[in-house]
Short mmCIF file of C-alpha atoms and ligand atoms in Angstrom, two decimals:
data_model
loop_
_atom_site.label_atom_id
_atom_site.label_comp_id
_atom_site.label_asym_id
_atom_site.label_seq_id
_atom_site.Cartn_x
_atom_site.Cartn_y
_atom_site.Cartn_z
CA MET A 4 -15.07 5.69 -18.95
CA SER A 5 -15.57 3.48 -15.92
CA LYS A 6 -18.93 2.96 -14.30
CA ASP A 7 -19.40 4.58 -10.89
CA TRP A 8 -19.39 2.13 -8.02
CA PRO A 9 -22.76 2.14 -6.26
CA LEU A 10 -23.18 3.87 -2.91
CA PHE A 11 -23.79 1.95 0.31
CA GLU A 12 -24.89 3.24 3.70
CA VAL A 13 -22.98 1.84 6.65
CA PHE A 14 -24.54 1.04 10.03
CA ILE A 15 -22.43 -0.08 12.96
CA ARG A 16 -23.21 -1.60 16.33
CA SER A 17 -20.53 -0.24 18.62
CA LYS A 18 -21.08 -2.97 21.20
CA ASN A 19 -23.56 -5.66 22.01
CA GLY A 20 -26.59 -4.23 23.74
CA LEU A 21 -26.61 -1.12 21.56
CA GLU A 22 -28.40 -0.56 18.27
CA HIS A 23 -26.74 -0.21 14.88
CA ARG A 24 -26.15 3.45 14.08
CA HIS A 25 -25.66 5.14 10.75
CA MET A 26 -21.95 5.91 10.42
CA GLY A 27 -21.69 7.19 6.87
CA SER A 28 -21.50 5.85 3.37
CA LEU A 29 -19.03 4.50 0.88
CA HIS A 30 -18.75 3.26 -2.66
CA ALA A 31 -18.12 -0.39 -3.48
CA SER A 32 -18.63 -2.61 -6.47
CA ASP A 33 -20.81 -5.07 -4.53
CA PRO A 34 -22.12 -5.69 -0.99
CA GLU A 35 -19.20 -7.92 -0.09
CA MET A 36 -16.68 -5.23 -0.94
CA ALA A 37 -18.85 -2.68 0.84
CA MET A 38 -18.57 -4.80 3.96
CA GLU A 39 -14.78 -5.07 3.67
CA ASN A 40 -14.40 -1.35 3.02
CA ALA A 41 -16.74 -0.49 5.88
CA ARG A 42 -14.52 -2.55 8.16
CA ASP A 43 -11.46 -0.60 7.00
CA VAL A 44 -13.02 2.85 6.89
CA TYR A 45 -15.23 2.84 9.98
CA THR A 46 -13.77 0.36 12.48
CA ARG A 47 -10.02 0.95 12.48
CA ARG A 48 -10.09 1.52 16.24
CA GLN A 49 -12.51 -1.15 17.39
CA GLU A 50 -15.52 1.10 16.88
CA GLY A 51 -17.78 -1.83 16.11
CA VAL A 52 -18.76 -5.44 16.69
CA SER A 53 -21.29 -5.70 13.87
CA ILE A 54 -21.78 -4.00 10.50
CA TRP A 55 -24.76 -3.59 8.18
CA VAL A 56 -24.26 -2.28 4.67
CA VAL A 57 -27.32 -1.27 2.64
CA ALA A 58 -27.39 -0.10 -0.97
CA SER A 59 -28.38 3.57 -0.73
CA THR A 60 -30.89 3.11 -3.55
CA ASP A 61 -32.78 0.63 -1.36
CA ILE A 62 -33.52 3.28 1.27
CA THR A 63 -36.77 5.19 1.12
CA ALA A 64 -36.37 8.50 2.90
CA SER A 65 -38.97 10.97 4.05
CA ASN A 66 -38.96 14.31 2.32
CA PRO A 67 -38.28 17.44 4.42
CA LYS A 68 -41.13 19.08 2.47
CA GLU A 69 -43.53 16.64 4.12
CA TYR A 70 -42.32 17.59 7.57
CA GLY A 71 -45.64 19.18 8.43
CA GLU A 72 -47.96 16.34 7.55
CA LEU A 73 -45.63 13.70 8.96
CA PHE A 74 -44.53 15.19 12.24
CA GLU A 75 -46.65 18.14 13.22
CA PRO A 76 -49.72 16.09 14.22
CA ALA A 77 -47.71 14.81 17.19
CA ALA A 78 -47.06 18.32 18.48
CA ASP A 79 -50.50 18.90 20.04
CA LYS A 80 -50.85 15.44 21.57
CA ILE A 81 -49.40 16.40 24.88
CA TYR A 82 -51.56 13.80 26.57
CA ARG A 83 -49.06 11.22 25.30
CA HIS A 84 -46.57 12.52 27.85
CA PRO A 85 -46.60 11.69 31.57
CA THR A 86 -46.37 15.34 32.60
CA PHE A 87 -49.84 15.97 31.15
CA TYR A 88 -51.43 14.27 34.14
CA ASP A 89 -51.89 16.25 37.35
CA LEU A 90 -51.03 14.22 40.37
CA PRO A 91 -50.27 15.42 43.91
CA ASP A 92 -46.55 15.96 44.69
CA GLU A 93 -46.62 13.78 47.81
CA LEU A 94 -47.35 10.76 45.67
CA LYS A 95 -44.18 8.69 45.16
CA HIS A 96 -42.98 6.24 42.53
CA ILE A 97 -45.50 7.11 39.84
CA MET B 23 -40.77 34.14 -7.83
CA LYS B 24 -38.04 36.45 -6.59
CA ASP B 25 -40.03 37.22 -3.45
CA ASN B 26 -40.51 33.53 -2.99
CA ILE B 27 -36.77 32.82 -3.03
CA GLN B 28 -36.20 35.74 -0.70
CA ALA B 29 -38.71 34.30 1.74
CA LEU B 30 -37.02 30.90 1.58
CA ASN B 31 -33.67 32.57 2.10
CA ASP B 32 -34.99 34.33 5.19
CA ILE B 33 -36.36 31.11 6.64
CA PHE B 34 -33.06 29.42 5.91
CA GLN B 35 -31.03 32.16 7.57
CA ALA B 36 -33.36 32.06 10.57
CA ARG B 37 -32.73 28.34 10.94
CA ILE B 38 -28.98 28.95 10.85
CA ASP B 39 -29.24 31.81 13.36
CA ASN B 40 -31.26 29.49 15.52
CA GLY B 41 -28.39 27.00 15.58
CA GLU B 42 -30.18 24.35 13.54
CA SER B 43 -28.26 21.90 11.38
CA ILE B 44 -28.95 21.84 7.66
CA GLU B 45 -29.38 18.37 6.18
CA PRO B 46 -28.83 17.42 2.52
CA LYS B 47 -32.49 17.24 1.47
CA ASP B 48 -33.46 20.51 3.16
CA TRP B 49 -34.00 23.54 0.98
CA MET B 50 -30.84 25.61 0.82
CA PRO B 51 -29.66 28.59 -1.25
CA GLU B 52 -27.81 27.46 -4.33
CA LYS B 53 -24.77 29.38 -3.15
CA TYR B 54 -24.76 27.53 0.16
CA ARG B 55 -24.77 24.24 -1.76
CA LYS B 56 -22.01 25.36 -4.13
CA THR B 57 -19.87 26.77 -1.35
CA HIS B 58 -20.12 23.49 0.50
CA ILE B 59 -19.30 21.38 -2.51
CA ARG B 60 -16.25 23.56 -3.06
CA GLN B 61 -15.11 23.62 0.54
CA ILE B 62 -15.83 19.99 1.46
CA SER B 63 -14.28 18.63 -1.72
CA GLN B 64 -11.25 20.87 -1.28
CA HIS B 65 -10.93 19.45 2.20
CA ALA B 66 -11.33 15.88 0.90
CA HIS B 67 -8.71 16.44 -1.79
CA SER B 68 -6.33 17.79 0.85
CA GLU B 69 -6.64 14.60 2.87
CA ILE B 70 -5.96 12.45 -0.18
CA VAL B 71 -3.12 14.51 -1.66
CA GLY B 72 -1.78 14.88 1.88
CA MET B 73 -1.04 11.16 1.88
CA LEU B 74 1.67 11.66 -0.74
CA PRO B 75 4.32 13.69 1.14
CA GLU B 76 4.11 11.32 4.12
CA GLY B 77 3.75 8.16 2.05
CA ASN B 78 7.13 9.18 0.71
CA TRP B 79 8.80 8.14 4.00
CA ILE B 80 6.95 4.95 4.94
CA SER B 81 9.52 2.68 3.35
CA ARG B 82 12.37 4.59 5.02
CA ALA B 83 10.99 5.02 8.52
CA PRO B 84 13.86 4.56 10.99
CA SER B 85 12.19 1.85 13.07
CA LEU B 86 9.24 -0.53 12.96
CA ARG B 87 7.51 1.57 15.64
CA ARG B 88 7.76 4.67 13.48
CA LYS B 89 6.73 2.75 10.41
CA VAL B 90 3.49 1.31 11.80
CA ALA B 91 2.59 4.73 13.22
CA LEU B 92 3.19 6.49 9.91
CA LEU B 93 1.31 3.80 7.99
CA ALA B 94 -1.64 4.10 10.35
CA LYS B 95 -1.62 7.88 10.03
CA VAL B 96 -1.55 7.83 6.25
CA GLN B 97 -4.34 5.25 6.26
CA ASP B 98 -6.38 7.53 8.52
CA GLU B 99 -5.95 10.36 6.03
CA ALA B 100 -7.40 8.12 3.32
CA GLY B 101 -10.36 7.52 5.64
CA HIS B 102 -10.75 11.26 6.22
CA GLY B 103 -10.84 11.81 2.48
CA LEU B 104 -13.57 9.18 2.15
CA TYR B 105 -15.73 10.65 4.94
CA LEU B 106 -15.48 14.04 3.27
CA TYR B 107 -16.14 12.87 -0.28
CA SER B 108 -19.28 11.15 1.03
CA ALA B 109 -20.37 14.37 2.72
CA ALA B 110 -19.84 16.32 -0.51
CA GLU B 111 -21.78 13.72 -2.50
CA THR B 112 -24.89 14.28 -0.37
CA LEU B 113 -25.12 17.64 -2.16
CA GLY B 114 -25.62 16.01 -5.53
CA ILE B 115 -22.16 15.75 -7.05
CA SER B 116 -20.65 12.38 -7.96
CA ARG B 117 -17.34 10.95 -6.81
CA ASP B 118 -16.18 10.82 -10.42
CA GLU B 119 -16.91 14.51 -10.91
CA LEU B 120 -15.03 15.33 -7.72
CA PHE B 121 -11.97 13.37 -8.82
CA ASP B 122 -12.20 14.93 -12.22
CA GLN B 123 -12.12 18.41 -10.69
CA LEU B 124 -9.00 17.48 -8.74
CA HIS B 125 -7.25 15.91 -11.71
CA THR B 126 -7.96 18.80 -14.06
CA GLY B 127 -6.91 21.40 -11.52
CA LYS B 128 -10.41 22.86 -11.30
CA ALA B 129 -10.54 22.05 -7.58
CA LYS B 130 -7.85 23.07 -5.13
CA TYR B 131 -6.36 21.31 -2.14
CA SER B 132 -4.38 22.70 0.74
CA SER B 133 -1.21 24.33 -0.58
CA ILE B 134 0.86 22.89 2.23
CA PHE B 135 1.02 19.56 0.41
CA ASN B 136 2.85 21.16 -2.47
CA TYR B 137 5.98 21.35 -0.36
CA PRO B 138 8.44 18.44 -0.44
CA THR B 139 9.30 16.18 2.50
CA VAL B 140 13.06 16.03 2.20
CA SER B 141 14.14 14.58 5.54
CA TRP B 142 12.79 12.21 8.18
CA ALA B 143 12.37 15.21 10.49
CA ASP B 144 9.67 16.42 8.10
CA MET B 145 7.49 13.53 9.31
CA GLY B 146 7.82 15.10 12.74
CA ALA B 147 7.18 18.66 11.60
CA VAL B 148 4.24 17.68 9.40
CA GLY B 149 2.52 15.77 12.19
CA TRP B 150 3.21 18.47 14.73
CA LEU B 151 2.53 21.59 12.64
CA VAL B 152 0.42 20.57 9.66
CA ASP B 153 -1.87 18.23 11.57
CA GLY B 154 -1.78 20.72 14.44
CA ALA B 155 -3.03 23.50 12.19
CA ALA B 156 -5.60 21.16 10.63
CA ILE B 157 -6.91 20.21 14.07
CA ILE B 158 -7.57 23.85 14.99
CA ASN B 159 -9.56 24.32 11.82
CA GLN B 160 -11.35 21.00 12.13
CA VAL B 161 -12.36 21.42 15.76
CA MET B 162 -14.11 24.62 14.73
CA LEU B 163 -15.80 22.76 11.87
CA THR B 164 -17.36 20.12 14.16
CA ARG B 165 -19.93 22.88 14.82
CA THR B 166 -20.41 23.88 11.21
CA SER B 167 -24.00 24.27 10.04
CA PHE B 168 -24.12 21.52 7.40
CA GLY B 169 -24.87 18.24 9.18
CA PRO B 170 -22.87 15.73 7.07
CA TYR B 171 -19.81 18.00 7.15
CA ALA B 172 -20.03 18.47 10.91
CA ARG B 173 -20.42 14.71 11.49
CA ALA B 174 -17.43 13.93 9.28
CA MET B 175 -15.42 16.44 11.32
CA VAL B 176 -16.33 14.80 14.60
CA LYS B 177 -15.02 11.47 13.33
CA ILE B 178 -11.91 13.09 11.92
CA CYS B 179 -11.09 15.03 15.07
CA LYS B 180 -11.20 11.85 17.14
CA GLU B 181 -8.48 10.43 14.90
CA GLU B 182 -6.29 13.49 14.48
CA SER B 183 -4.85 13.75 17.93
CA PHE B 184 -2.59 10.74 17.51
CA HIS B 185 -1.29 12.23 14.26
CA GLN B 186 -0.05 15.30 16.01
CA ARG B 187 1.34 13.43 18.99
CA GLN B 188 3.32 11.00 16.86
CA GLY B 189 4.76 13.98 14.97
CA PHE B 190 5.73 15.78 18.13
CA GLU B 191 7.31 12.61 19.49
CA ILE B 192 9.49 12.41 16.39
CA MET B 193 10.59 16.02 16.95
CA LEU B 194 11.22 15.34 20.61
CA THR B 195 13.37 12.31 19.85
CA LEU B 196 15.41 14.27 17.31
CA THR B 197 15.91 17.27 19.58
CA ASN B 198 17.10 14.94 22.33
CA GLY B 199 19.48 13.29 19.89
CA THR B 200 22.83 14.19 18.40
CA GLU B 201 23.77 17.65 17.19
CA VAL B 202 23.08 16.59 13.61
CA GLN B 203 19.63 15.31 14.56
CA LYS B 204 18.85 18.56 16.35
CA GLN B 205 19.85 20.49 13.26
CA MET B 206 17.66 18.27 11.17
CA ALA B 207 14.69 19.11 13.39
CA GLN B 208 15.48 22.83 13.29
CA ASP B 209 15.85 22.80 9.52
CA SER B 210 12.50 21.10 9.21
CA LEU B 211 10.78 23.66 11.46
CA ASN B 212 12.41 26.42 9.41
CA ARG B 213 10.85 25.07 6.23
CA TRP B 214 7.39 24.18 7.59
CA TRP B 215 6.65 27.09 9.92
CA TRP B 216 5.52 29.72 7.42
CA PRO B 217 3.62 27.37 5.11
CA SER B 218 1.79 26.08 8.20
CA LEU B 219 0.67 29.61 9.08
CA MET B 220 -0.56 30.03 5.51
CA MET B 221 -2.79 26.96 5.92
CA PHE B 222 -5.39 29.18 7.61
CA GLY B 223 -5.82 31.12 4.39
CA PRO B 224 -5.40 34.77 3.43
CA PRO B 225 -5.74 37.50 6.05
CA ASP B 226 -9.31 38.46 6.95
CA ALA B 227 -9.04 41.79 5.14
CA GLU B 228 -8.39 39.96 1.87
CA SER B 229 -10.49 36.88 2.38
CA THR B 230 -13.39 36.90 -0.06
CA HIS B 231 -15.37 34.09 1.55
CA THR B 232 -15.07 34.85 5.25
CA GLU B 233 -18.06 37.13 5.72
CA GLN B 234 -20.60 34.87 4.04
CA SER B 235 -19.07 31.79 5.66
CA MET B 236 -19.49 33.31 9.10
CA LYS B 237 -23.08 34.31 8.35
CA TRP B 238 -23.92 30.75 7.33
CA LYS B 239 -21.94 29.39 10.27
CA ILE B 240 -19.73 27.38 7.93
CA LYS B 241 -16.86 28.97 9.82
CA ARG B 242 -17.17 30.25 13.33
CA LYS B 243 -13.79 31.92 13.53
CA THR B 244 -11.91 33.98 10.98
CA ASN B 245 -8.64 32.95 9.33
CA ASP B 246 -6.68 35.41 11.43
CA GLU B 247 -8.28 34.26 14.68
CA LEU B 248 -7.47 30.64 13.92
CA ARG B 249 -3.92 31.53 12.89
CA GLN B 250 -3.37 33.42 16.14
CA GLN B 251 -4.75 30.49 18.12
CA PHE B 252 -2.30 28.16 16.37
CA ILE B 253 0.68 30.41 17.04
CA ASP B 254 -0.26 30.85 20.69
CA ILE B 255 -0.45 27.09 21.15
CA THR B 256 2.61 26.19 19.09
CA ALA B 257 5.20 28.76 20.15
CA PRO B 258 5.58 27.32 23.67
CA GLN B 259 5.82 23.81 22.19
CA ALA B 260 8.75 24.90 20.01
CA GLU B 261 10.38 26.35 23.09
CA PHE B 262 9.83 23.06 24.89
CA LEU B 263 11.70 21.33 22.07
CA GLY B 264 14.52 23.87 22.31
CA LEU B 265 13.91 24.91 18.70
CA THR B 266 13.78 28.43 17.31
CA ILE B 267 10.77 29.51 15.29
CA PRO B 268 12.13 31.24 12.16
CA ASP B 269 10.49 34.57 12.90
CA PRO B 270 12.58 37.28 14.60
CA ASP B 271 9.41 39.26 15.34
CA LEU B 272 7.73 36.47 17.24
CA LYS B 273 7.31 37.41 20.86
CA TRP B 274 4.79 37.22 23.68
CA ASN B 275 2.71 40.34 24.10
CA GLU B 276 1.78 40.76 27.75
CA GLU B 277 -0.92 43.29 26.90
CA THR B 278 -2.82 41.32 24.29
CA LYS B 279 -1.97 37.97 25.90
CA HIS B 280 -1.08 36.72 22.43
CA TYR B 281 2.11 36.27 20.46
CA ASP B 282 3.01 39.02 18.03
CA PHE B 283 4.46 37.69 14.81
CA GLY B 284 6.13 38.88 11.63
CA ALA B 285 4.68 39.49 8.19
CA ILE B 286 3.66 36.46 6.15
CA ASP B 287 4.88 36.27 2.57
CA TRP B 288 1.52 36.13 0.84
CA ASP B 289 3.16 36.27 -2.58
CA GLU B 290 4.59 32.84 -1.89
CA PHE B 291 1.14 31.62 -0.82
CA TRP B 292 -0.51 32.81 -4.04
CA GLN B 293 2.31 31.42 -6.15
CA VAL B 294 1.74 27.97 -4.67
CA VAL B 295 -2.06 28.26 -4.91
CA LYS B 296 -1.74 29.17 -8.57
CA GLY B 297 0.25 26.04 -9.27
CA PHE B 298 3.85 27.16 -8.99
CA GLY B 299 4.80 25.50 -5.71
CA PRO B 300 7.68 23.05 -5.57
CA CYS B 301 5.52 19.93 -5.95
CA ASN B 302 2.17 20.94 -7.50
CA LYS B 303 2.80 19.05 -10.71
CA GLU B 304 4.25 16.01 -9.00
CA ARG B 305 1.24 15.69 -6.68
CA ILE B 306 -1.39 15.90 -9.41
CA ASP B 307 0.60 13.61 -11.69
CA ALA B 308 0.72 11.02 -8.92
CA ARG B 309 -3.06 11.23 -8.37
CA VAL B 310 -3.84 11.02 -12.09
CA LYS B 311 -1.48 8.10 -12.53
CA ALA B 312 -3.07 6.18 -9.66
CA TRP B 313 -6.54 6.89 -11.03
CA ASP B 314 -5.76 5.97 -14.64
CA GLU B 315 -3.77 2.89 -13.85
CA GLY B 316 -6.46 1.71 -11.44
CA ALA B 317 -9.23 1.98 -14.04
CA TRP B 318 -9.07 -1.66 -15.08
CA VAL B 319 -9.32 -2.76 -11.46
CA ARG B 320 -12.42 -0.65 -10.89
CA ASP B 321 -13.99 -1.99 -14.09
CA ALA B 322 -13.18 -5.57 -13.21
CA ALA B 323 -14.70 -5.12 -9.75
CA VAL B 324 -17.94 -3.82 -11.26
CA ALA B 325 -18.10 -6.70 -13.75
CA TYR B 326 -17.45 -9.19 -10.96
CA GLY B 327 -20.12 -7.59 -8.75
CA GLU B 328 -22.69 -7.70 -11.53
CA LYS B 329 -21.87 -11.31 -12.28
CA LYS B 330 -22.41 -12.24 -8.65
CA ILE B 331 -25.83 -10.60 -8.67
CA GLN B 332 -26.76 -12.46 -11.87
CA LYS B 333 -25.69 -15.75 -10.35
CA SER B 334 -27.67 -15.20 -7.16
CA LYS B 335 -30.77 -14.46 -9.25
CA VAL B 336 -30.39 -17.70 -11.19
CA ALA B 337 -29.82 -19.77 -8.09
FE1 FE2 C 16 -6.76 14.21 8.22
FE1 FE2 C 17 -4.06 13.99 10.17
#
């Protein structure tokens, strides 16, 4: 019985000036092969100018169960948004 | 405990009703997970097995132009399979298990790929009809509720359109050709028409999964709706080609603004699903052979990868 090839997450920069975005994942026996496969699987139509591959086991992900403690505190901090501040309408460029 | 699960179920259904996407680590009913593993893997297997009937003609494509197009299409289908396997794996099943289910016949793939491709015209008909039918299904699935599945569909849909166009172009070239070429195109349509209609699955009245799938927004249209949509789009295209769809009952209905069509032979469909289609055995044998004979390559790649890591640690 063969050993499963590890999973890698693939991030691609579609063009310079833009950030790398998660495109999907693939299996490969090592990072080098992951890079080659990512090229073949995710950029067959010039979808990218740069690729990152990361072993999936190296990613620490937040747990949806912790949604509340992680993200809810931001919900009542409306003063972090520009619309919180009352300014007269005739004022321009602010 | 039971109340607890019911409460979670209600929250889950509310999220779906609300149009939210479900992501792999979110709580989901076990049946939602299982249904997705089944459906996504079935879809992935279809892409991979679907490479076989077309791969059959790559070496005999009539020109270099046709050959590079067909190669690129078959390569895309491999990519589609990979996107979908990855999506299925986010639900906690391994690639090996998925392959094992295909190889042992536990998992199904689209029955259409159990039909043989006997002439070059079949490369036209498959691209036009089979990819055409797949596109209708897949466009709907770009809005499916499970995030990884929907994202895979968006990528796939972007790539499908060339598949169908290259198929139609083959048909167009043949129908503009000699009498023999025209006949070849007609013969191919005759063989692929009904199996293509069956790709949308059993009629709604007999479909066991439809109701739940609609409730969970896995599907947003029923089998019969999608089938009708396909016929309405495709019938005028056949007319454009000057070909006759092999259904004497097919005709435009001015009242419903849809085509009426004849009865589908569902016995044939179930025969093929159950393993008695013309190529079921051949297809699975080919997959198993490729998997078994590739084992030493996969093992060698792992050993090589591990050795590289060892070396980099020493250095
Ligand atoms: Fe595909
Ligand atoms: Fe396709």
